[in-house]
Coordinates of C-alpha atoms in Angstrom, one line a residue:
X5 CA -16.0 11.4 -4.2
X6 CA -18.7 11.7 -7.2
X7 CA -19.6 7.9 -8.9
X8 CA -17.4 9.1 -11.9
X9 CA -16.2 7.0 -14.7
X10 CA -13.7 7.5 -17.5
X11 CA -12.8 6.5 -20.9
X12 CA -9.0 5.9 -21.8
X13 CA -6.0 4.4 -23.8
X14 CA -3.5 3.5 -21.2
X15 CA 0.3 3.2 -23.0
X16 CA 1.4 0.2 -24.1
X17 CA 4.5 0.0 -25.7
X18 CA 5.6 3.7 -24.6
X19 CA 4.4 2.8 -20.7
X20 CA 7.7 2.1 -19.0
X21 CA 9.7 5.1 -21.0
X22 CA 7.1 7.5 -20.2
X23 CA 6.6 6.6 -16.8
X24 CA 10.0 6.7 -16.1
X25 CA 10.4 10.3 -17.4
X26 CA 7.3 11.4 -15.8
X27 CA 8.6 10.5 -12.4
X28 CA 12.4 12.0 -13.1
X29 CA 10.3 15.5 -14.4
X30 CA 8.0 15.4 -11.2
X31 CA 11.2 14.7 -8.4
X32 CA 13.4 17.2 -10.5
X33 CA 10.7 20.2 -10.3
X34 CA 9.3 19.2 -6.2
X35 CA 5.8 18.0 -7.8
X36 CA 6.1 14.1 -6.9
X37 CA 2.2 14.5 -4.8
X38 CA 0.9 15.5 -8.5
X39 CA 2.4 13.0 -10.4
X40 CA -0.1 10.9 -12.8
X41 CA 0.8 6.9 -12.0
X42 CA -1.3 5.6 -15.0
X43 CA 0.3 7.5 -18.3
X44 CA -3.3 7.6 -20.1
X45 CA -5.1 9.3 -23.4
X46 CA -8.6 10.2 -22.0
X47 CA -11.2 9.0 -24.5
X48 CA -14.2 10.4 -22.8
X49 CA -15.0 11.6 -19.4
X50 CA -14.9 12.1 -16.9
X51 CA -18.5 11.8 -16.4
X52 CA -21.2 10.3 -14.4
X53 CA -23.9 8.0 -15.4
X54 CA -27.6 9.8 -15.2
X55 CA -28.9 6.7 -14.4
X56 CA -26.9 4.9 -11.9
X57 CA -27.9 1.2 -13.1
X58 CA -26.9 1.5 -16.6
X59 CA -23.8 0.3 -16.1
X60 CA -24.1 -3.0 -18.6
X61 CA -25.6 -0.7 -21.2
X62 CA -22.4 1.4 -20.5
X63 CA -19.6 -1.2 -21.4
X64 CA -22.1 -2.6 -24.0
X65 CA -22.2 0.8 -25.9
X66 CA -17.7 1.1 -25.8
X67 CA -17.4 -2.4 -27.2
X68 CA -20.4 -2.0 -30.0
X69 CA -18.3 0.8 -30.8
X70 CA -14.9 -0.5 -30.3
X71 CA -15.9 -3.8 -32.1
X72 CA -14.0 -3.3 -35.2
X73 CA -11.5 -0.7 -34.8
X74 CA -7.9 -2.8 -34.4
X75 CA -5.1 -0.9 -32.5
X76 CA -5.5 2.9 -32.7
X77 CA -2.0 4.9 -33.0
X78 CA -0.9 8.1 -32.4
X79 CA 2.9 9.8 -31.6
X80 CA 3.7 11.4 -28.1
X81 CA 5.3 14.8 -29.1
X82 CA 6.9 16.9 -26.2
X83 CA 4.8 18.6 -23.8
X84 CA 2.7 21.8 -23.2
X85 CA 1.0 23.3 -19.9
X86 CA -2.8 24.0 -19.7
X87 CA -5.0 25.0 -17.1
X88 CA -7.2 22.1 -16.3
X89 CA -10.7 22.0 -14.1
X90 CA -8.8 21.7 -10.9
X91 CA -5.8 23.8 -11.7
X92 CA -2.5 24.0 -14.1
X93 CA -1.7 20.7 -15.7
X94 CA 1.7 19.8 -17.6
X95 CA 1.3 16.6 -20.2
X96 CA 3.1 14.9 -23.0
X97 CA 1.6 16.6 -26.4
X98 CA -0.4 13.6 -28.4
X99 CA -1.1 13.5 -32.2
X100 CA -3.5 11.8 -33.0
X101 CA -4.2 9.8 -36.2
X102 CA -7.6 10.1 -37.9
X103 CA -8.4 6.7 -35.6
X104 CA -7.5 7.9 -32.6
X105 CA -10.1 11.7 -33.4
X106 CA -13.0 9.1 -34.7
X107 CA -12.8 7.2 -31.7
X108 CA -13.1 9.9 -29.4
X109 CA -15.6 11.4 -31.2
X110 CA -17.9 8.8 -31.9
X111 CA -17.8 8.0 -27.8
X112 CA -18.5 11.3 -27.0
X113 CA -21.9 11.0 -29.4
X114 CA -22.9 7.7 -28.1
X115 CA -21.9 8.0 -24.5
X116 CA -22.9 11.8 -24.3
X117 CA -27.0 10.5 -24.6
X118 CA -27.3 8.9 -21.4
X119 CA -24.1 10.3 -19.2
X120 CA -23.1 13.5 -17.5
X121 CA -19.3 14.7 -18.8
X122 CA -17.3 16.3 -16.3
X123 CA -14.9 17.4 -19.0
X124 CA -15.7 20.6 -21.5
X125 CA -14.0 19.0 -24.3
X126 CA -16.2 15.6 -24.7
X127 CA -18.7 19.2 -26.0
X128 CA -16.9 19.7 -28.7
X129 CA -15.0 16.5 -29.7
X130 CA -13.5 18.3 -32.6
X131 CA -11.7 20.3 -30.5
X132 CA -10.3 17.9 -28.0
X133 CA -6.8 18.0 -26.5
X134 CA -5.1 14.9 -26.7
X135 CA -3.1 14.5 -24.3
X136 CA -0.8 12.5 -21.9
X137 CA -0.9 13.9 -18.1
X138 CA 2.2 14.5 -16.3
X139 CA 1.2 16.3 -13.0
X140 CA -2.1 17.6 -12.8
X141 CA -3.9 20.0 -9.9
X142 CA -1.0 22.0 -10.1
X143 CA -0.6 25.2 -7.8
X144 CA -0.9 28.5 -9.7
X145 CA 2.1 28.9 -11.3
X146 CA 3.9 25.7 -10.9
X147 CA 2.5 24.3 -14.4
X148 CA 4.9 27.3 -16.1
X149 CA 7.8 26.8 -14.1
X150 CA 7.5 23.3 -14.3
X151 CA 7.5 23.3 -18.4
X152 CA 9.8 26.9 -18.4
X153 CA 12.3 24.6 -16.4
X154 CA 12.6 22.3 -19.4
X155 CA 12.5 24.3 -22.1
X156 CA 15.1 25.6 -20.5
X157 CA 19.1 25.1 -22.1
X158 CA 20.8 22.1 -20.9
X159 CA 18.2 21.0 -18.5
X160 CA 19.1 17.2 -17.1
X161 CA 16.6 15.9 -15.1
X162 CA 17.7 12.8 -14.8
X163 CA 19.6 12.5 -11.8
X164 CA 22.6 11.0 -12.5
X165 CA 25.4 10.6 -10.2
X166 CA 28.8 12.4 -11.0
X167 CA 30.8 9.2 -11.2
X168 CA 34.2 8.4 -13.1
X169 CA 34.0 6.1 -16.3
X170 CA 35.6 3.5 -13.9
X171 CA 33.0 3.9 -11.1
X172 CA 29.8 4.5 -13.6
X173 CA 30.8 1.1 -15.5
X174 CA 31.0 -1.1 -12.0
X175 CA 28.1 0.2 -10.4
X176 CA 26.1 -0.3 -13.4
X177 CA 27.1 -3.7 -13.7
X178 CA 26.5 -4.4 -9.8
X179 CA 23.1 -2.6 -9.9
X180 CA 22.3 -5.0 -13.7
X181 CA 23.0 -7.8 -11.3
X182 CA 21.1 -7.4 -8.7
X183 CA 18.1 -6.6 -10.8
X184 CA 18.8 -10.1 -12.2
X185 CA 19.0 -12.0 -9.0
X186 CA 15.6 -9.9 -8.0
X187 CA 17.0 -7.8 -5.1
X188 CA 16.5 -4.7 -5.7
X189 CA 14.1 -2.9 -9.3
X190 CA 16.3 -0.9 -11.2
X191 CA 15.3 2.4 -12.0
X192 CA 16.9 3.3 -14.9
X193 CA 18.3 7.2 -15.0
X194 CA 15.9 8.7 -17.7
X195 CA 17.7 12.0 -19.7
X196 CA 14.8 14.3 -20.4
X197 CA 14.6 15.7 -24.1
X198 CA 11.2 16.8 -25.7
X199 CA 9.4 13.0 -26.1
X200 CA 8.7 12.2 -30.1
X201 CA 7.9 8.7 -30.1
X202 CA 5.2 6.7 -31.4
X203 CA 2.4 4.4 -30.0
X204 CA -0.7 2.4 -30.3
X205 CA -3.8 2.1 -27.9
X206 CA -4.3 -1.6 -28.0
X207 CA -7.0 -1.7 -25.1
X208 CA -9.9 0.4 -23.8
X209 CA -10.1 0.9 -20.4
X210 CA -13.2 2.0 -18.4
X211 CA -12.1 3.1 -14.8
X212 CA -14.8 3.5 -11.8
X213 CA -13.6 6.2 -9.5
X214 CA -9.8 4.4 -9.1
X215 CA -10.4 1.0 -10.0
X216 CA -10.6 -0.8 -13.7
X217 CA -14.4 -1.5 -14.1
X218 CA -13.5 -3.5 -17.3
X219 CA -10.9 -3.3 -20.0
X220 CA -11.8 -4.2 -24.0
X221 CA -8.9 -5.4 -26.4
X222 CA -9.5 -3.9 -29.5
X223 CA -7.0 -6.5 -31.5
X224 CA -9.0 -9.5 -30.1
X225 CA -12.2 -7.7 -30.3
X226 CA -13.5 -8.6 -26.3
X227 CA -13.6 -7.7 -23.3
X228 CA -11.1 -9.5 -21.3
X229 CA -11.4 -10.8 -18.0
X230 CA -10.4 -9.3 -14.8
X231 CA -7.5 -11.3 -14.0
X232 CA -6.4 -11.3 -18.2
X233 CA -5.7 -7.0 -17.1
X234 CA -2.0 -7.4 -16.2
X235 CA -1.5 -10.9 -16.8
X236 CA 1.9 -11.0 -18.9
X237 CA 0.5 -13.9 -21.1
X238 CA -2.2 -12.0 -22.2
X239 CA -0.1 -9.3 -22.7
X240 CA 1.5 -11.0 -25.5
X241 CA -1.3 -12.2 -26.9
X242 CA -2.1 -8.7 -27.3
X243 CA 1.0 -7.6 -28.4
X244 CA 1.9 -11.0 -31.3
X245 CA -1.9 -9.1 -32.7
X246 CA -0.9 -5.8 -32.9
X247 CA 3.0 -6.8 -34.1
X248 CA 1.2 -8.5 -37.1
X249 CA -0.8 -6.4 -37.6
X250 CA 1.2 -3.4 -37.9
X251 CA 3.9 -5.6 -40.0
X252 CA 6.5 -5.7 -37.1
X253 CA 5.8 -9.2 -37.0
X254 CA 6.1 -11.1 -40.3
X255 CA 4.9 -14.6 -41.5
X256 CA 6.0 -15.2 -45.0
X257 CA 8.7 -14.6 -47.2
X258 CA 8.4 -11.1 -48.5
X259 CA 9.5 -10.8 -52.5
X260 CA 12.2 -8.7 -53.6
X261 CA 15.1 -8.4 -56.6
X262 CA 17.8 -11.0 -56.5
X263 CA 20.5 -8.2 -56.5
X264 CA 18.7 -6.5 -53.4
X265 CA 21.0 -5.3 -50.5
X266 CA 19.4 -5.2 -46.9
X267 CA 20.5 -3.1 -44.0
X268 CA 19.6 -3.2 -40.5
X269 CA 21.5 -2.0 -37.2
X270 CA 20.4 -2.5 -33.5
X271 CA 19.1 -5.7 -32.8
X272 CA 20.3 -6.3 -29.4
X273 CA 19.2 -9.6 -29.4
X274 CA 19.3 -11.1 -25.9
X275 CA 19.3 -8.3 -24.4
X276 CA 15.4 -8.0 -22.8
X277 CA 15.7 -3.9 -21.0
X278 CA 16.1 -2.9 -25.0
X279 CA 12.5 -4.0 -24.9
X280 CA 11.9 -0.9 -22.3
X281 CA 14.1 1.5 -23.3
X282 CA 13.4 1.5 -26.9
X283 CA 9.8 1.1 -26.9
X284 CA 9.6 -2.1 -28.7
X285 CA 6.1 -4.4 -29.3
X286 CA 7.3 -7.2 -26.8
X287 CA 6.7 -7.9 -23.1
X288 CA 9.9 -7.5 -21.1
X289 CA 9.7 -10.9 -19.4
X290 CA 9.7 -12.9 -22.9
X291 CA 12.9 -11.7 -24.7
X292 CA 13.1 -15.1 -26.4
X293 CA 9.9 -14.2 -28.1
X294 CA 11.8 -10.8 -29.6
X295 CA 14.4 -12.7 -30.8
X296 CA 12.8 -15.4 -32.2
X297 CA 10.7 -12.3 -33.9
X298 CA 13.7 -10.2 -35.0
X299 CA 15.0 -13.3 -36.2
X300 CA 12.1 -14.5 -38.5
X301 CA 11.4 -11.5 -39.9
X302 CA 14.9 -11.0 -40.9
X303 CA 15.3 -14.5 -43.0
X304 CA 11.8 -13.9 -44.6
X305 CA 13.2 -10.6 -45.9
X306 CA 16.5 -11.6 -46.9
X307 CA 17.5 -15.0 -48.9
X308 CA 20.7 -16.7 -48.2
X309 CA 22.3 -15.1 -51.4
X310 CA 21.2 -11.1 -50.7
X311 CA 23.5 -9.1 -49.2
X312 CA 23.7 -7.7 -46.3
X313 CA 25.4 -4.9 -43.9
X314 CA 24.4 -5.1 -40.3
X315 CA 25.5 -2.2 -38.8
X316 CA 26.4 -2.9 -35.1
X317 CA 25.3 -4.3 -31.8
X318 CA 23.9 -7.4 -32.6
X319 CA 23.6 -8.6 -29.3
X320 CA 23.9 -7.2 -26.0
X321 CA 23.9 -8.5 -22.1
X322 CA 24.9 -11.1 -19.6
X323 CA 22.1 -13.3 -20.8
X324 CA 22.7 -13.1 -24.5
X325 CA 23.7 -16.3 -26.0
X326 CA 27.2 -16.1 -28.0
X327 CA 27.8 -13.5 -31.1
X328 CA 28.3 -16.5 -33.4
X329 CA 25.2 -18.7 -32.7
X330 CA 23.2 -15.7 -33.4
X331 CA 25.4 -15.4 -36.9
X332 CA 24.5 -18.6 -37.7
X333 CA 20.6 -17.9 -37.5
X334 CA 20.6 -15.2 -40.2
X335 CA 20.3 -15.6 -44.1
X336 CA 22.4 -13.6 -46.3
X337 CA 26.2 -12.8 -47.3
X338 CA 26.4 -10.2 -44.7
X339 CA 29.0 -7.4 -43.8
X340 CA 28.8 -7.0 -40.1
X341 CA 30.6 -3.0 -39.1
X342 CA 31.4 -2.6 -35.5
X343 CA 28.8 -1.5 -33.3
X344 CA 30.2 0.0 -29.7
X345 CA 28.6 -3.6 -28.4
X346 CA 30.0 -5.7 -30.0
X347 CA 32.6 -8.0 -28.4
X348 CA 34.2 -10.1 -31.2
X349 CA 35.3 -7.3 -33.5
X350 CA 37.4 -9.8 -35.4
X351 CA 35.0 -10.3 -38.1
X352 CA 33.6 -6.9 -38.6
X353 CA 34.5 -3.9 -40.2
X354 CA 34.9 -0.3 -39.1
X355 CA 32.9 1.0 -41.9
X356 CA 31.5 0.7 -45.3
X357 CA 30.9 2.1 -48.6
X358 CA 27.7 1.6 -51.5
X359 CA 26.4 3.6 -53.8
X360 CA 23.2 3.7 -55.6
X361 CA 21.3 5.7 -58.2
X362 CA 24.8 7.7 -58.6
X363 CA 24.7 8.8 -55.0
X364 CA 27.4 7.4 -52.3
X365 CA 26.6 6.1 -48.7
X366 CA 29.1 5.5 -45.7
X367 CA 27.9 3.2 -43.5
X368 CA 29.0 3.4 -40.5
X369 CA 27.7 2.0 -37.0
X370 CA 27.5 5.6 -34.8
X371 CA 27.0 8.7 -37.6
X372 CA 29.7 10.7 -35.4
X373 CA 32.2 8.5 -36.4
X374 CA 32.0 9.8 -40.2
X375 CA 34.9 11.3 -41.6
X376 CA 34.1 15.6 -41.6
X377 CA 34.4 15.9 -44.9
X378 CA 32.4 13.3 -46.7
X379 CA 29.8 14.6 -48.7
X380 CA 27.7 11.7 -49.5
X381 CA 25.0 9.9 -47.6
X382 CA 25.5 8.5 -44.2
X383 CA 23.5 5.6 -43.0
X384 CA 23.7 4.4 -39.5
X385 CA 22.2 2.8 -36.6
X386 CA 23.2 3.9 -32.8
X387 CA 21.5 5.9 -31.7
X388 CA 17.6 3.7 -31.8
X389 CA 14.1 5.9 -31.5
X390 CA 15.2 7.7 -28.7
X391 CA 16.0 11.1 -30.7
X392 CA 14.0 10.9 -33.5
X393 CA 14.1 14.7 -33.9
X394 CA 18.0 14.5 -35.0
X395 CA 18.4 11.1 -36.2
X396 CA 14.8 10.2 -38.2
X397 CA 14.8 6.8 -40.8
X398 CA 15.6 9.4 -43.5
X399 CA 16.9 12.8 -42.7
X400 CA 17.1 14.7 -46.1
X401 CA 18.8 18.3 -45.1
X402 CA 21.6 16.4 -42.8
X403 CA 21.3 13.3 -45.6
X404 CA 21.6 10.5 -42.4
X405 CA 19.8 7.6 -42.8
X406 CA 19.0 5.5 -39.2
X407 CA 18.8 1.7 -39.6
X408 CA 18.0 1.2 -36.2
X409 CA 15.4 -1.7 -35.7
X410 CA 12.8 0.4 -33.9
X411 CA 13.1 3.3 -36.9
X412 CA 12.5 0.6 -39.7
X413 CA 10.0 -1.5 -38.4
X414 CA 12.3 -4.3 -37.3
X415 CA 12.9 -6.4 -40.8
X416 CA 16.2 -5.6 -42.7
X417 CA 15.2 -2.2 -45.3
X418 CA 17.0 -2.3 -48.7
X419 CA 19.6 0.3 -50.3
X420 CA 16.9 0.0 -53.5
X421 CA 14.1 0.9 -51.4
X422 CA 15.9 3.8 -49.6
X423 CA 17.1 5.2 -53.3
X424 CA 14.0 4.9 -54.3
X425 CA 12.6 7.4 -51.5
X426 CA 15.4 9.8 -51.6
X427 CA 14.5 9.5 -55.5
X428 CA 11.0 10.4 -55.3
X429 CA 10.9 13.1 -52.5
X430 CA 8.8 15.9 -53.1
X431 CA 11.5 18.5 -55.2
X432 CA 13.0 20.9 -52.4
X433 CA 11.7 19.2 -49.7
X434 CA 13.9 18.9 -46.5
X435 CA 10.8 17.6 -44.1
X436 CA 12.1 14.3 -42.6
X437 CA 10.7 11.1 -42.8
X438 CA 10.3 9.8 -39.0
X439 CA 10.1 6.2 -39.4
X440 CA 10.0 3.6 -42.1
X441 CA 6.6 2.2 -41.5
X442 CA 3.1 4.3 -41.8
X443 CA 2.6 6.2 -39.0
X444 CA 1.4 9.5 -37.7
X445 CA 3.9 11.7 -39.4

């Protein structure tokens, strides 16, 4: 093998989801041998090093460059097929924020003075495909049937069993408590949809041939060492950066009106395989940290006299503590409307009705339980970030409006602010707007 090296953004908070559908799309279509382990957005390379001692000079150059930067995002939008150097190649479509295309680019200038590239595009870094591999080396032909099979109507790739509602429920709960008691790792059945979720790089990594030659974290600004790579610990460290940064994580009270109502759905607190499936900014071993987060953020948003509607599944799991100690945690007069989690449904309503700059809004916990014929606006929670496409934070021609925590940066949103939007919209406009917080859009 050539003394190769490569530049790239492993996933962070996307990793488990994307790796899990990765490996359902490779089994389902026979291409498991070309199946990409470490879901990656190539930054440069790969290449080779023209002098073969420079390899200081190498990692001195990334984090010189890399030195003030902070977390870099970009969204994971479906998936294409290509023809790569060493045949067809199927990969999760990335856009890129104008972070993500100056990074790249100013590598490819730097690095491109005393390395060879292996790959065309670090030639013209305006051009570059951004991208995250699936299967690569493909077979001619197998790169078209591959992404032909799910474009295709009604394609499932996820493998699940035909089981009765009865059956389904017990084996999901035998197979939940195994994984707790460490026998067996569950691997969740992924349904496989056209991917539109969002994402940060939070580290560089530099690989030599297959191994990590160094990794730099671009929220603490160092390179880390070698056994700091997968530690957990300083995985959260990462992570509590990169959640303040990005306002997921807040630290003071945050002002507002007196008469402000909030609105939040989804908080699943407790419940730590949320932290997988949904893509949040935690580490899955620590869901105490996520609730303490979720938590926080929600009293410095809301005071003990606002109002506010939760809108379902406040907590979720074996290992949740009880619905009413988390009750007792959160400011505010609030409303709670039935989620499909929720246990004690004594105290909770099935649904709800506001209205705001002379437009009305249902809120309701899953936006197929609204009455046919309403005409008004429906606000919701249900169904998370994992179908963005059909149920974005503000969908203007369908007029939903998802409250899910993941959708609206995980602190309570307010009916004024959400009036406010739908207010100001450009005139005629139907483009939805993805998610609450700035992102690529």
């Amino acid at each position: 093998m050539d003394d190769t090296y490569l530049v790239e953004i492993r996933l962070a908070r996307t990793r488990w989801q994307i790796k899990e559908t990765t490996r359902a799309i490779t089994q389902k279509s026979g291409a498991e041998r070309y199946r990409e382990r470490h879901p990656h957005v190539t930054l440069y390379g790969p290449f080779t090093l023209k002098d073969p001692t420079r390899v200081q000079f190498l990692l001195d150059t990334i984090g010189t460059i890399a030195g003030s930067i902070g977390a870099v995002p970009f969204t994971l939008d479906g998936w294409e097929r290509r023809d790569g150097m060493h045949g067809g190649v199927v990969a999760f479509s990335v856009s890129p924020s104008p972070a993500l295309v100056r990074l790249s680019a100013t590598l490819a200038r730097a690095l491109s003075c005393f390395t060879i590239s292996l790959n065309a595009w670090d030639l013209r870094p305006d051009e570059k495909w951004f991208h995250v591999t699936i299967a690569n080396r493909l077979p001619p032909g197998k790169a078209e049937e591959i992404v032909s099979g799910l474009t295709a109507p009604g394609y499932d790739a996820s493998g699940s069993p035909a089981t009765g509602p009865n059956t389904a429920g017990l084996r999901t709960r035998l197979l939940a408590l195994a994984e707790r008691m460490g026998v067996i790792h569950q691997r969740r059945n992924v349904p496989i949809r056209p991917v539109l979720l969002d994402d940060a790089g939070l580290r560089i990594t530099v690989m030599h041939k297959d191994m990590i030659l160094g990794e730099y974290d671009l929220l603490r600004q160092q390179w880390l060492a070698h056994e700091e790579i997968h530690n957990p610990r300083s995985w959260q460290q990462s992570l509590a950066l990169y959640r303040r940064s990005a306002g997921f994580e807040l630290s003071a009270p945050v002002a507002h009106e007196p008469g402000e109502i909030f609105l939040i759905a989804d908080l699943h607190l407790g419940h730590a395989n949320i932290i997988r499936y949904c893509s949040r900014p935690f580490v899955h071993s620590d869901v105490a940290e996520m609730d303490r987060v979720l938590i926080a953020n929600w009293n410095y948003r809301v005071a003990p006299r606002n109002p506010v509607f939760f809108l379902g599944d406040l907590r979720y799991g074996g290992d949740a503590r009880p619905d009413a100690e988390y009750r007792v945690l959160l400011n505010g007069r609030i409303t709670f409307v039935a989620g499909n989690h929720d246990k004690n449904t004594r105290d909770t309503v099935p649904s709800a009705l506001l209205a705001c700059d002379g437009q009305e809004f249902l809120l309701v916990h899953d936006p197929a339980n609204a009455p046919a014929g309403f005409s008004g606006w429906v606000i919701h929670g249900h169904h998370h970030n994992n179908d963005l496409r059909a149920f974005p934070f503000i969908d203007f021609a369908g007029k939903k409006i998802n409250v899910s925590a993941e959708v609206i940066g995980y602190s309570p949103v307010s009916l004024q602010e959400i009036c406010r939007i739908i207010r100001e919209r450009t005139p005629g406009s139907e483009e939805p707007l993805l998610l609450r917080y700035p992102y690529v859009q």
